[in-house]
């Protein structure tokens, strides 16, 4: 009996102390405090490359940014996973969604939440509502080999670097250029041909400048400011309310000045601030206007058709040019 009385006394003492020091904090104005406890969990972010970057990896940049975010939000972890357009479609078709997805134009995605963030661009809007914002960008650039060109040269032949959904010739035409002969190649093939030293004019991107700099190849540039679709967007696809909150909070962190100013580490530009570059050509690209763009949610089939139209427009077809303009923001 003595042991029983001691045990009961210990339990009662614990209950009294627990109520006094913990339970009272949960009682607010006669009711129970319904404020959600601090979230502790993992946010998944899929990274999809639909166009070439600069140097290094966009996934690694996101991982470094995630570590900084985690330090400011104890208990929240961000897991970054590389995906292809094909693997994204396969997962979404199965009903498997991440909490966030980073992507470029040409990716068929659905289930995005409306975003409430401070910095947005037109390409992420649908019907006036924001479903995506850009966290980095590239750009199109006309590159000249000064060893085999002179000031009076006209652009008669043009070598073009083009990925599956990118629109370099739209940027070329909307920047006021036309040409008689065009050769379109995949990015690496185009770069290799240009560095062979026999091509006068090369239509490329920031990726080509980074490659040329690493090779110490002499070149001159003219940034194209009539059009740009090389934006890396990010959207929230989480369904859980708490995860949506922290996903949006991570996006705000990603597009903050502190993170945006570090985009030079991967050879990319910011949609919102001037990123400092020691290289004059890259800095000139950062300063150039991005011009018109297309919606981040434009269907792949439309982008493929746009590539055909842009080739016709570059060769002087005005009807094709008007059709392109009707697709732009």
mmCIF file of C-alpha atoms in Angstrom:
data_model
loop_
_atom_site.group_PDB
_atom_site.id
_atom_site.type_symbol
_atom_site.label_atom_id
_atom_site.label_comp_id
_atom_site.label_asym_id
_atom_site.label_seq_id
_atom_site.Cartn_x
_atom_site.Cartn_y
_atom_site.Cartn_z
ATOM 1 C CA UNK A 1 0.000 0.000 0.000
ATOM 2 C CA UNK A 2 2.839 2.365 0.818
ATOM 3 C CA UNK A 3 4.335 1.805 -2.639
ATOM 4 C CA UNK A 4 0.952 2.437 -4.234
ATOM 5 C CA UNK A 5 0.512 5.736 -2.355
ATOM 6 C CA UNK A 6 3.970 6.893 -3.445
ATOM 7 C CA UNK A 7 3.237 6.000 -7.077
ATOM 8 C CA UNK A 8 -0.080 7.850 -7.048
ATOM 9 C CA UNK A 9 1.553 10.886 -5.448
ATOM 10 C CA UNK A 10 4.240 10.984 -8.155
ATOM 11 C CA UNK A 11 1.643 10.784 -10.940
ATOM 12 C CA UNK A 12 -0.479 13.532 -9.396
ATOM 13 C CA UNK A 13 2.554 15.771 -8.947
ATOM 14 C CA UNK A 14 3.516 15.273 -12.625
ATOM 15 C CA UNK A 15 -0.020 16.108 -13.771
ATOM 16 C CA UNK A 16 -0.104 19.297 -11.697
ATOM 17 C CA UNK A 17 3.313 20.458 -12.961
ATOM 18 C CA UNK A 18 2.484 19.566 -16.576
ATOM 19 C CA UNK A 19 -0.770 21.527 -16.416
ATOM 20 C CA UNK A 20 0.911 24.517 -14.786
ATOM 21 C CA UNK A 21 3.900 24.803 -17.097
ATOM 22 C CA UNK A 22 2.698 23.357 -20.417
ATOM 23 C CA UNK A 23 -1.067 22.987 -20.487
ATOM 24 C CA UNK A 24 -1.694 26.576 -19.429
ATOM 25 C CA UNK A 25 0.151 27.752 -22.492
ATOM 26 C CA UNK A 26 -2.366 25.905 -24.630
ATOM 27 C CA UNK A 27 -5.391 27.621 -23.080
ATOM 28 C CA UNK A 28 -6.212 30.935 -24.722
ATOM 29 C CA UNK A 29 -9.237 32.973 -23.623
ATOM 30 C CA UNK A 30 -11.042 29.937 -22.341
ATOM 31 C CA UNK A 31 -10.390 27.851 -25.483
ATOM 32 C CA UNK A 32 -7.646 25.630 -26.878
ATOM 33 C CA UNK A 33 -4.748 27.263 -28.791
ATOM 34 C CA UNK A 34 -5.061 26.043 -32.403
ATOM 35 C CA UNK A 35 -1.836 27.652 -33.687
ATOM 36 C CA UNK A 36 -0.035 24.911 -35.703
ATOM 37 C CA UNK A 37 3.204 23.691 -34.181
ATOM 38 C CA UNK A 38 6.441 24.370 -36.063
ATOM 39 C CA UNK A 39 6.638 22.275 -39.229
ATOM 40 C CA UNK A 40 9.365 19.661 -39.291
ATOM 41 C CA UNK A 41 9.652 17.720 -42.492
ATOM 42 C CA UNK A 42 11.021 17.481 -46.019
ATOM 43 C CA UNK A 43 10.016 19.553 -49.053
ATOM 44 C CA UNK A 44 10.723 17.928 -52.425
ATOM 45 C CA UNK A 45 11.880 20.068 -55.342
ATOM 46 C CA UNK A 46 12.215 18.628 -58.836
ATOM 47 C CA UNK A 47 14.794 20.308 -61.090
ATOM 48 C CA UNK A 48 14.261 19.945 -64.847
ATOM 49 C CA UNK A 49 16.723 21.330 -67.421
ATOM 50 C CA UNK A 50 14.854 22.214 -70.614
ATOM 51 C CA UNK A 51 17.625 24.500 -71.905
ATOM 52 C CA UNK A 52 21.371 24.785 -71.401
ATOM 53 C CA UNK A 53 22.625 26.623 -68.317
ATOM 54 C CA UNK A 54 25.881 28.486 -67.843
ATOM 55 C CA UNK A 55 28.524 26.602 -65.900
ATOM 56 C CA UNK A 56 28.070 23.969 -63.240
ATOM 57 C CA UNK A 57 24.687 22.706 -62.194
ATOM 58 C CA UNK A 58 21.405 24.427 -61.458
ATOM 59 C CA UNK A 59 20.622 21.526 -59.136
ATOM 60 C CA UNK A 60 23.745 22.264 -57.073
ATOM 61 C CA UNK A 61 22.799 25.941 -56.880
ATOM 62 C CA UNK A 62 19.360 24.968 -55.588
ATOM 63 C CA UNK A 63 20.947 22.625 -53.045
ATOM 64 C CA UNK A 64 23.211 25.391 -51.725
ATOM 65 C CA UNK A 65 20.249 27.740 -51.556
ATOM 66 C CA UNK A 66 18.285 25.069 -49.710
ATOM 67 C CA UNK A 67 21.005 24.798 -47.052
ATOM 68 C CA UNK A 68 20.801 28.542 -46.455
ATOM 69 C CA UNK A 69 17.005 28.359 -46.208
ATOM 70 C CA UNK A 70 17.173 25.454 -43.773
ATOM 71 C CA UNK A 71 19.393 27.450 -41.418
ATOM 72 C CA UNK A 72 16.714 30.123 -41.251
ATOM 73 C CA UNK A 73 13.866 27.609 -40.883
ATOM 74 C CA UNK A 74 14.840 24.984 -38.348
ATOM 75 C CA UNK A 75 13.155 21.642 -38.919
ATOM 76 C CA UNK A 76 12.492 22.231 -42.633
ATOM 77 C CA UNK A 77 14.587 20.328 -45.161
ATOM 78 C CA UNK A 78 14.561 20.773 -48.941
ATOM 79 C CA UNK A 79 15.414 17.773 -51.107
ATOM 80 C CA UNK A 80 16.358 18.582 -54.736
ATOM 81 C CA UNK A 81 15.937 15.833 -57.341
ATOM 82 C CA UNK A 82 16.953 15.988 -61.012
ATOM 83 C CA UNK A 83 14.273 14.992 -63.518
ATOM 84 C CA UNK A 84 13.828 14.968 -67.270
ATOM 85 C CA UNK A 85 10.719 16.122 -69.108
ATOM 86 C CA UNK A 86 9.914 12.449 -69.716
ATOM 87 C CA UNK A 87 10.295 11.342 -66.098
ATOM 88 C CA UNK A 88 8.208 14.300 -64.906
ATOM 89 C CA UNK A 89 5.360 13.303 -67.220
ATOM 90 C CA UNK A 90 5.580 9.667 -66.129
ATOM 91 C CA UNK A 91 5.374 10.626 -62.457
ATOM 92 C CA UNK A 92 2.586 13.155 -62.878
ATOM 93 C CA UNK A 93 0.566 10.643 -64.900
ATOM 94 C CA UNK A 94 0.841 8.290 -61.907
ATOM 95 C CA UNK A 95 -0.298 11.019 -59.532
ATOM 96 C CA UNK A 96 3.156 11.521 -58.027
ATOM 97 C CA UNK A 97 3.772 15.228 -57.384
ATOM 98 C CA UNK A 98 6.651 17.087 -55.734
ATOM 99 C CA UNK A 99 6.111 20.081 -53.456
ATOM 100 C CA UNK A 100 7.886 22.381 -55.935
ATOM 101 C CA UNK A 101 9.153 22.083 -59.472
ATOM 102 C CA UNK A 102 11.844 24.101 -61.289
ATOM 103 C CA UNK A 103 11.511 24.047 -65.077
ATOM 104 C CA UNK A 104 11.620 25.918 -68.377
ATOM 105 C CA UNK A 105 9.097 26.383 -71.164
ATOM 106 C CA UNK A 106 8.139 23.172 -72.928
ATOM 107 C CA UNK A 107 7.271 21.086 -69.879
ATOM 108 C CA UNK A 108 3.697 19.863 -69.511
ATOM 109 C CA UNK A 109 2.832 20.239 -65.829
ATOM 110 C CA UNK A 110 -0.359 20.694 -63.850
ATOM 111 C CA UNK A 111 -1.540 21.159 -60.287
ATOM 112 C CA UNK A 112 0.305 24.422 -59.606
ATOM 113 C CA UNK A 113 -0.910 26.621 -56.763
ATOM 114 C CA UNK A 114 -1.388 30.342 -57.180
ATOM 115 C CA UNK A 115 1.707 32.129 -55.873
ATOM 116 C CA UNK A 116 1.844 35.171 -53.635
ATOM 117 C CA UNK A 117 5.456 36.316 -54.029
ATOM 118 C CA UNK A 118 7.005 39.758 -54.387
ATOM 119 C CA UNK A 119 8.851 39.205 -57.677
ATOM 120 C CA UNK A 120 7.142 37.827 -60.777
ATOM 121 C CA UNK A 121 7.479 37.922 -64.561
ATOM 122 C CA UNK A 122 4.797 37.837 -67.248
ATOM 123 C CA UNK A 123 5.645 34.314 -68.377
ATOM 124 C CA UNK A 124 4.434 32.881 -65.068
ATOM 125 C CA UNK A 125 0.969 34.446 -65.197
ATOM 126 C CA UNK A 126 -2.299 32.954 -66.412
ATOM 127 C CA UNK A 127 -5.370 35.184 -66.538
ATOM 128 C CA UNK A 128 -3.707 37.751 -64.333
ATOM 129 C CA UNK A 129 -2.868 35.196 -61.623
ATOM 130 C CA UNK A 130 0.684 34.054 -60.859
ATOM 131 C CA UNK A 131 1.428 30.332 -60.976
ATOM 132 C CA UNK A 132 5.187 30.522 -61.518
ATOM 133 C CA UNK A 133 8.056 32.923 -61.130
ATOM 134 C CA UNK A 134 11.564 32.786 -62.559
ATOM 135 C CA UNK A 135 14.594 32.287 -60.329
ATOM 136 C CA UNK A 136 17.275 32.598 -63.028
ATOM 137 C CA UNK A 137 17.564 33.234 -66.743
ATOM 138 C CA UNK A 138 19.847 32.926 -69.725
ATOM 139 C CA UNK A 139 19.819 34.913 -72.929
ATOM 140 C CA UNK A 140 20.404 34.801 -76.670
ATOM 141 C CA UNK A 141 23.463 36.410 -78.190
ATOM 142 C CA UNK A 142 24.901 36.979 -81.668
ATOM 143 C CA UNK A 143 28.552 35.923 -81.557
ATOM 144 C CA UNK A 144 31.081 37.069 -84.152
ATOM 145 C CA UNK A 145 34.503 35.676 -84.965
ATOM 146 C CA UNK A 146 36.606 38.877 -85.343
ATOM 147 C CA UNK A 147 39.450 37.022 -87.046
ATOM 148 C CA UNK A 148 37.413 36.375 -90.200
ATOM 149 C CA UNK A 149 34.925 39.281 -90.184
ATOM 150 C CA UNK A 150 35.163 42.977 -90.951
ATOM 151 C CA UNK A 151 32.956 45.900 -89.879
ATOM 152 C CA UNK A 152 31.213 46.143 -93.257
ATOM 153 C CA UNK A 153 30.181 42.497 -93.315
ATOM 154 C CA UNK A 154 26.472 41.698 -93.576
ATOM 155 C CA UNK A 155 25.130 38.528 -91.966
ATOM 156 C CA UNK A 156 24.645 36.328 -94.989
ATOM 157 C CA UNK A 157 25.131 32.942 -93.300
ATOM 158 C CA UNK A 158 24.173 32.134 -89.726
ATOM 159 C CA UNK A 159 24.992 29.131 -87.553
ATOM 160 C CA UNK A 160 22.330 28.557 -84.869
ATOM 161 C CA UNK A 161 22.397 26.652 -81.580
ATOM 162 C CA UNK A 162 18.906 25.343 -80.817
ATOM 163 C CA UNK A 163 17.598 22.989 -78.112
ATOM 164 C CA UNK A 164 14.353 21.023 -78.232
ATOM 165 C CA UNK A 165 12.054 23.916 -77.296
ATOM 166 C CA UNK A 166 14.204 27.071 -77.442
ATOM 167 C CA UNK A 167 13.544 29.887 -79.921
ATOM 168 C CA UNK A 168 16.879 31.507 -80.886
ATOM 169 C CA UNK A 169 15.653 32.609 -84.322
ATOM 170 C CA UNK A 170 12.673 34.358 -82.766
ATOM 171 C CA UNK A 171 15.130 36.368 -80.663
ATOM 172 C CA UNK A 172 17.197 37.063 -83.779
ATOM 173 C CA UNK A 173 14.267 38.279 -85.880
ATOM 174 C CA UNK A 174 12.557 40.294 -83.130
ATOM 175 C CA UNK A 175 15.882 42.023 -82.485
ATOM 176 C CA UNK A 176 15.745 43.370 -86.054
ATOM 177 C CA UNK A 177 17.907 40.872 -87.959
ATOM 178 C CA UNK A 178 17.275 38.846 -91.096
ATOM 179 C CA UNK A 179 19.533 36.447 -92.956
ATOM 180 C CA UNK A 180 19.670 34.547 -96.256
ATOM 181 C CA UNK A 181 21.095 31.205 -95.119
ATOM 182 C CA UNK A 182 20.602 29.429 -91.799
ATOM 183 C CA UNK A 183 22.124 26.249 -90.380
ATOM 184 C CA UNK A 184 20.457 24.992 -87.201
ATOM 185 C CA UNK A 185 22.354 22.472 -85.046
ATOM 186 C CA UNK A 186 22.098 21.048 -81.554
ATOM 187 C CA UNK A 187 23.972 23.199 -78.984
ATOM 188 C CA UNK A 188 27.196 21.228 -78.660
ATOM 189 C CA UNK A 189 27.402 20.518 -82.388
ATOM 190 C CA UNK A 190 26.952 24.215 -83.166
ATOM 191 C CA UNK A 191 29.583 25.249 -80.613
ATOM 192 C CA UNK A 192 32.132 22.767 -81.999
ATOM 193 C CA UNK A 193 31.553 23.973 -85.549
ATOM 194 C CA UNK A 194 31.974 27.637 -84.542
ATOM 195 C CA UNK A 195 35.238 26.981 -82.724
ATOM 196 C CA UNK A 196 36.548 25.328 -85.880
ATOM 197 C CA UNK A 197 37.314 28.905 -86.949
ATOM 198 C CA UNK A 198 35.490 29.035 -90.294
ATOM 199 C CA UNK A 199 32.111 30.409 -89.170
ATOM 200 C CA UNK A 200 31.639 34.182 -89.092
ATOM 201 C CA UNK A 201 28.365 34.469 -87.155
ATOM 202 C CA UNK A 202 26.989 32.189 -84.476
ATOM 203 C CA UNK A 203 23.633 32.548 -82.694
ATOM 204 C CA UNK A 204 24.110 31.094 -79.228
ATOM 205 C CA UNK A 205 23.402 31.584 -75.529
ATOM 206 C CA UNK A 206 25.165 32.310 -72.259
ATOM 207 C CA UNK A 207 26.327 28.688 -72.265
ATOM 208 C CA UNK A 208 28.382 29.308 -75.400
ATOM 209 C CA UNK A 209 30.042 32.389 -73.888
ATOM 210 C CA UNK A 210 31.047 30.377 -70.836
ATOM 211 C CA UNK A 211 32.460 27.663 -73.081
ATOM 212 C CA UNK A 212 34.332 30.172 -75.226
ATOM 213 C CA UNK A 213 35.758 31.884 -72.144
ATOM 214 C CA UNK A 214 37.017 28.588 -70.777
ATOM 215 C CA UNK A 215 38.644 27.875 -74.146
ATOM 216 C CA UNK A 216 40.052 31.452 -74.352
ATOM 217 C CA UNK A 217 38.535 31.778 -77.809
ATOM 218 C CA UNK A 218 38.469 35.335 -79.172
ATOM 219 C CA UNK A 219 34.967 36.609 -79.977
ATOM 220 C CA UNK A 220 32.695 39.651 -80.050
ATOM 221 C CA UNK A 221 29.008 39.755 -79.147
ATOM 222 C CA UNK A 222 25.716 41.565 -79.606
ATOM 223 C CA UNK A 223 23.108 40.606 -76.955
ATOM 224 C CA UNK A 224 19.673 40.052 -78.501
ATOM 225 C CA UNK A 225 17.029 41.965 -76.583
ATOM 226 C CA UNK A 226 13.911 41.438 -78.682
ATOM 227 C CA UNK A 227 12.854 38.134 -77.138
ATOM 228 C CA UNK A 228 13.898 35.632 -74.469
ATOM 229 C CA UNK A 229 12.412 32.325 -73.330
ATOM 230 C CA UNK A 230 15.428 31.085 -71.358
ATOM 231 C CA UNK A 231 13.805 31.421 -67.938
ATOM 232 C CA UNK A 232 14.080 28.831 -65.187
ATOM 233 C CA UNK A 233 10.680 28.947 -63.487
ATOM 234 C CA UNK A 234 9.569 27.530 -60.168
ATOM 235 C CA UNK A 235 6.040 26.574 -59.105
ATOM 236 C CA UNK A 236 4.418 25.099 -56.009
ATOM 237 C CA UNK A 237 2.587 21.809 -56.500
ATOM 238 C CA UNK A 238 2.212 20.768 -52.839
ATOM 239 C CA UNK A 239 -1.339 19.950 -51.711
ATOM 240 C CA UNK A 240 -0.682 20.073 -47.966
ATOM 241 C CA UNK A 241 -1.334 23.599 -46.661
ATOM 242 C CA UNK A 242 1.736 23.708 -44.418
ATOM 243 C CA UNK A 243 4.006 22.426 -47.160
ATOM 244 C CA UNK A 244 2.561 25.006 -49.536
ATOM 245 C CA UNK A 245 3.375 27.729 -47.010
ATOM 246 C CA UNK A 246 7.007 26.677 -46.614
ATOM 247 C CA UNK A 247 7.418 26.028 -50.347
ATOM 248 C CA UNK A 248 6.323 29.589 -51.093
ATOM 249 C CA UNK A 249 8.629 30.813 -48.342
ATOM 250 C CA UNK A 250 11.526 28.969 -49.986
ATOM 251 C CA UNK A 251 10.722 30.576 -53.337
ATOM 252 C CA UNK A 252 10.797 34.011 -51.712
ATOM 253 C CA UNK A 253 14.229 33.145 -50.342
ATOM 254 C CA UNK A 254 15.395 31.896 -53.758
ATOM 255 C CA UNK A 255 14.439 35.152 -55.502
ATOM 256 C CA UNK A 256 15.851 37.393 -52.771
ATOM 257 C CA UNK A 257 18.795 39.714 -53.551
ATOM 258 C CA UNK A 258 21.122 37.668 -51.343
ATOM 259 C CA UNK A 259 20.601 34.514 -53.421
ATOM 260 C CA UNK A 260 20.139 36.178 -56.814
ATOM 261 C CA UNK A 261 23.507 37.948 -56.507
ATOM 262 C CA UNK A 262 25.223 34.541 -56.449
ATOM 263 C CA UNK A 263 23.948 33.429 -59.865
ATOM 264 C CA UNK A 264 27.322 34.347 -61.388
ATOM 265 C CA UNK A 265 28.667 31.192 -59.711
ATOM 266 C CA UNK A 266 26.732 29.147 -62.284
ATOM 267 C CA UNK A 267 27.085 31.562 -65.202
ATOM 268 C CA UNK A 268 23.420 32.587 -65.188
ATOM 269 C CA UNK A 269 21.594 35.913 -64.907
ATOM 270 C CA UNK A 270 18.883 37.227 -62.618
ATOM 271 C CA UNK A 271 15.423 38.207 -63.871
ATOM 272 C CA UNK A 272 15.313 40.868 -61.140
ATOM 273 C CA UNK A 273 18.730 42.353 -60.273
ATOM 274 C CA UNK A 274 22.058 43.061 -61.990
ATOM 275 C CA UNK A 275 24.442 40.212 -61.254
ATOM 276 C CA UNK A 276 28.060 41.358 -61.292
ATOM 277 C CA UNK A 277 30.446 39.730 -63.764
ATOM 278 C CA UNK A 278 34.142 40.412 -64.277
ATOM 279 C CA UNK A 279 33.744 39.183 -67.848
ATOM 280 C CA UNK A 280 32.526 42.153 -69.929
ATOM 281 C CA UNK A 281 30.521 40.049 -72.390
ATOM 282 C CA UNK A 282 28.571 38.206 -69.699
ATOM 283 C CA UNK A 283 27.937 41.445 -67.845
ATOM 284 C CA UNK A 284 26.629 42.998 -71.078
ATOM 285 C CA UNK A 285 24.203 40.095 -71.403
ATOM 286 C CA UNK A 286 23.020 40.573 -67.820
ATOM 287 C CA UNK A 287 22.305 44.238 -68.533
ATOM 288 C CA UNK A 288 20.427 43.609 -71.784
ATOM 289 C CA UNK A 289 16.642 43.847 -71.949
ATOM 290 C CA UNK A 290 14.882 40.476 -72.145
ATOM 291 C CA UNK A 291 12.129 41.732 -74.480
ATOM 292 C CA UNK A 292 9.075 39.603 -75.289
ATOM 293 C CA UNK A 293 8.588 36.033 -74.102
ATOM 294 C CA UNK A 294 6.133 33.127 -74.196
ATOM 295 C CA UNK A 295 4.097 31.674 -71.369
ATOM 296 C CA UNK A 296 5.894 29.158 -69.172
ATOM 297 C CA UNK A 297 2.924 26.875 -69.850
ATOM 298 C CA UNK A 298 3.056 26.934 -73.654
ATOM 299 C CA UNK A 299 2.510 23.425 -75.021
ATOM 300 C CA UNK A 300 5.543 21.641 -76.501
ATOM 301 C CA UNK A 301 3.727 21.254 -79.819
ATOM 302 C CA UNK A 302 3.252 25.018 -80.045
ATOM 303 C CA UNK A 303 6.936 25.631 -79.307
ATOM 304 C CA UNK A 304 7.951 23.187 -82.039
ATOM 305 C CA UNK A 305 5.648 24.968 -84.492
ATOM 306 C CA UNK A 306 7.132 28.276 -83.367
ATOM 307 C CA UNK A 307 10.615 27.045 -84.309
ATOM 308 C CA UNK A 308 9.414 26.378 -87.859
ATOM 309 C CA UNK A 309 7.726 29.783 -88.035
ATOM 310 C CA UNK A 310 10.822 31.560 -86.739
ATOM 311 C CA UNK A 311 12.969 29.987 -89.435
ATOM 312 C CA UNK A 312 10.543 31.251 -92.092
ATOM 313 C CA UNK A 313 10.395 34.684 -90.447
ATOM 314 C CA UNK A 314 14.186 34.961 -90.357
ATOM 315 C CA UNK A 315 14.240 34.358 -94.099
ATOM 316 C CA UNK A 316 11.761 37.205 -94.612
ATOM 317 C CA UNK A 317 8.296 35.614 -94.349
ATOM 318 C CA UNK A 318 6.128 38.378 -92.814
ATOM 319 C CA UNK A 319 3.091 36.142 -92.318
ATOM 320 C CA UNK A 320 5.173 33.749 -90.196
ATOM 321 C CA UNK A 321 6.472 36.688 -88.173
ATOM 322 C CA UNK A 322 2.928 37.895 -87.466
ATOM 323 C CA UNK A 323 1.912 34.411 -86.289
ATOM 324 C CA UNK A 324 4.852 34.391 -83.865
ATOM 325 C CA UNK A 325 3.909 37.809 -82.485
ATOM 326 C CA UNK A 326 0.424 36.503 -81.691
ATOM 327 C CA UNK A 327 1.982 33.899 -79.374
ATOM 328 C CA UNK A 328 4.047 36.345 -77.345
ATOM 329 C CA UNK A 329 3.589 38.119 -74.029
#
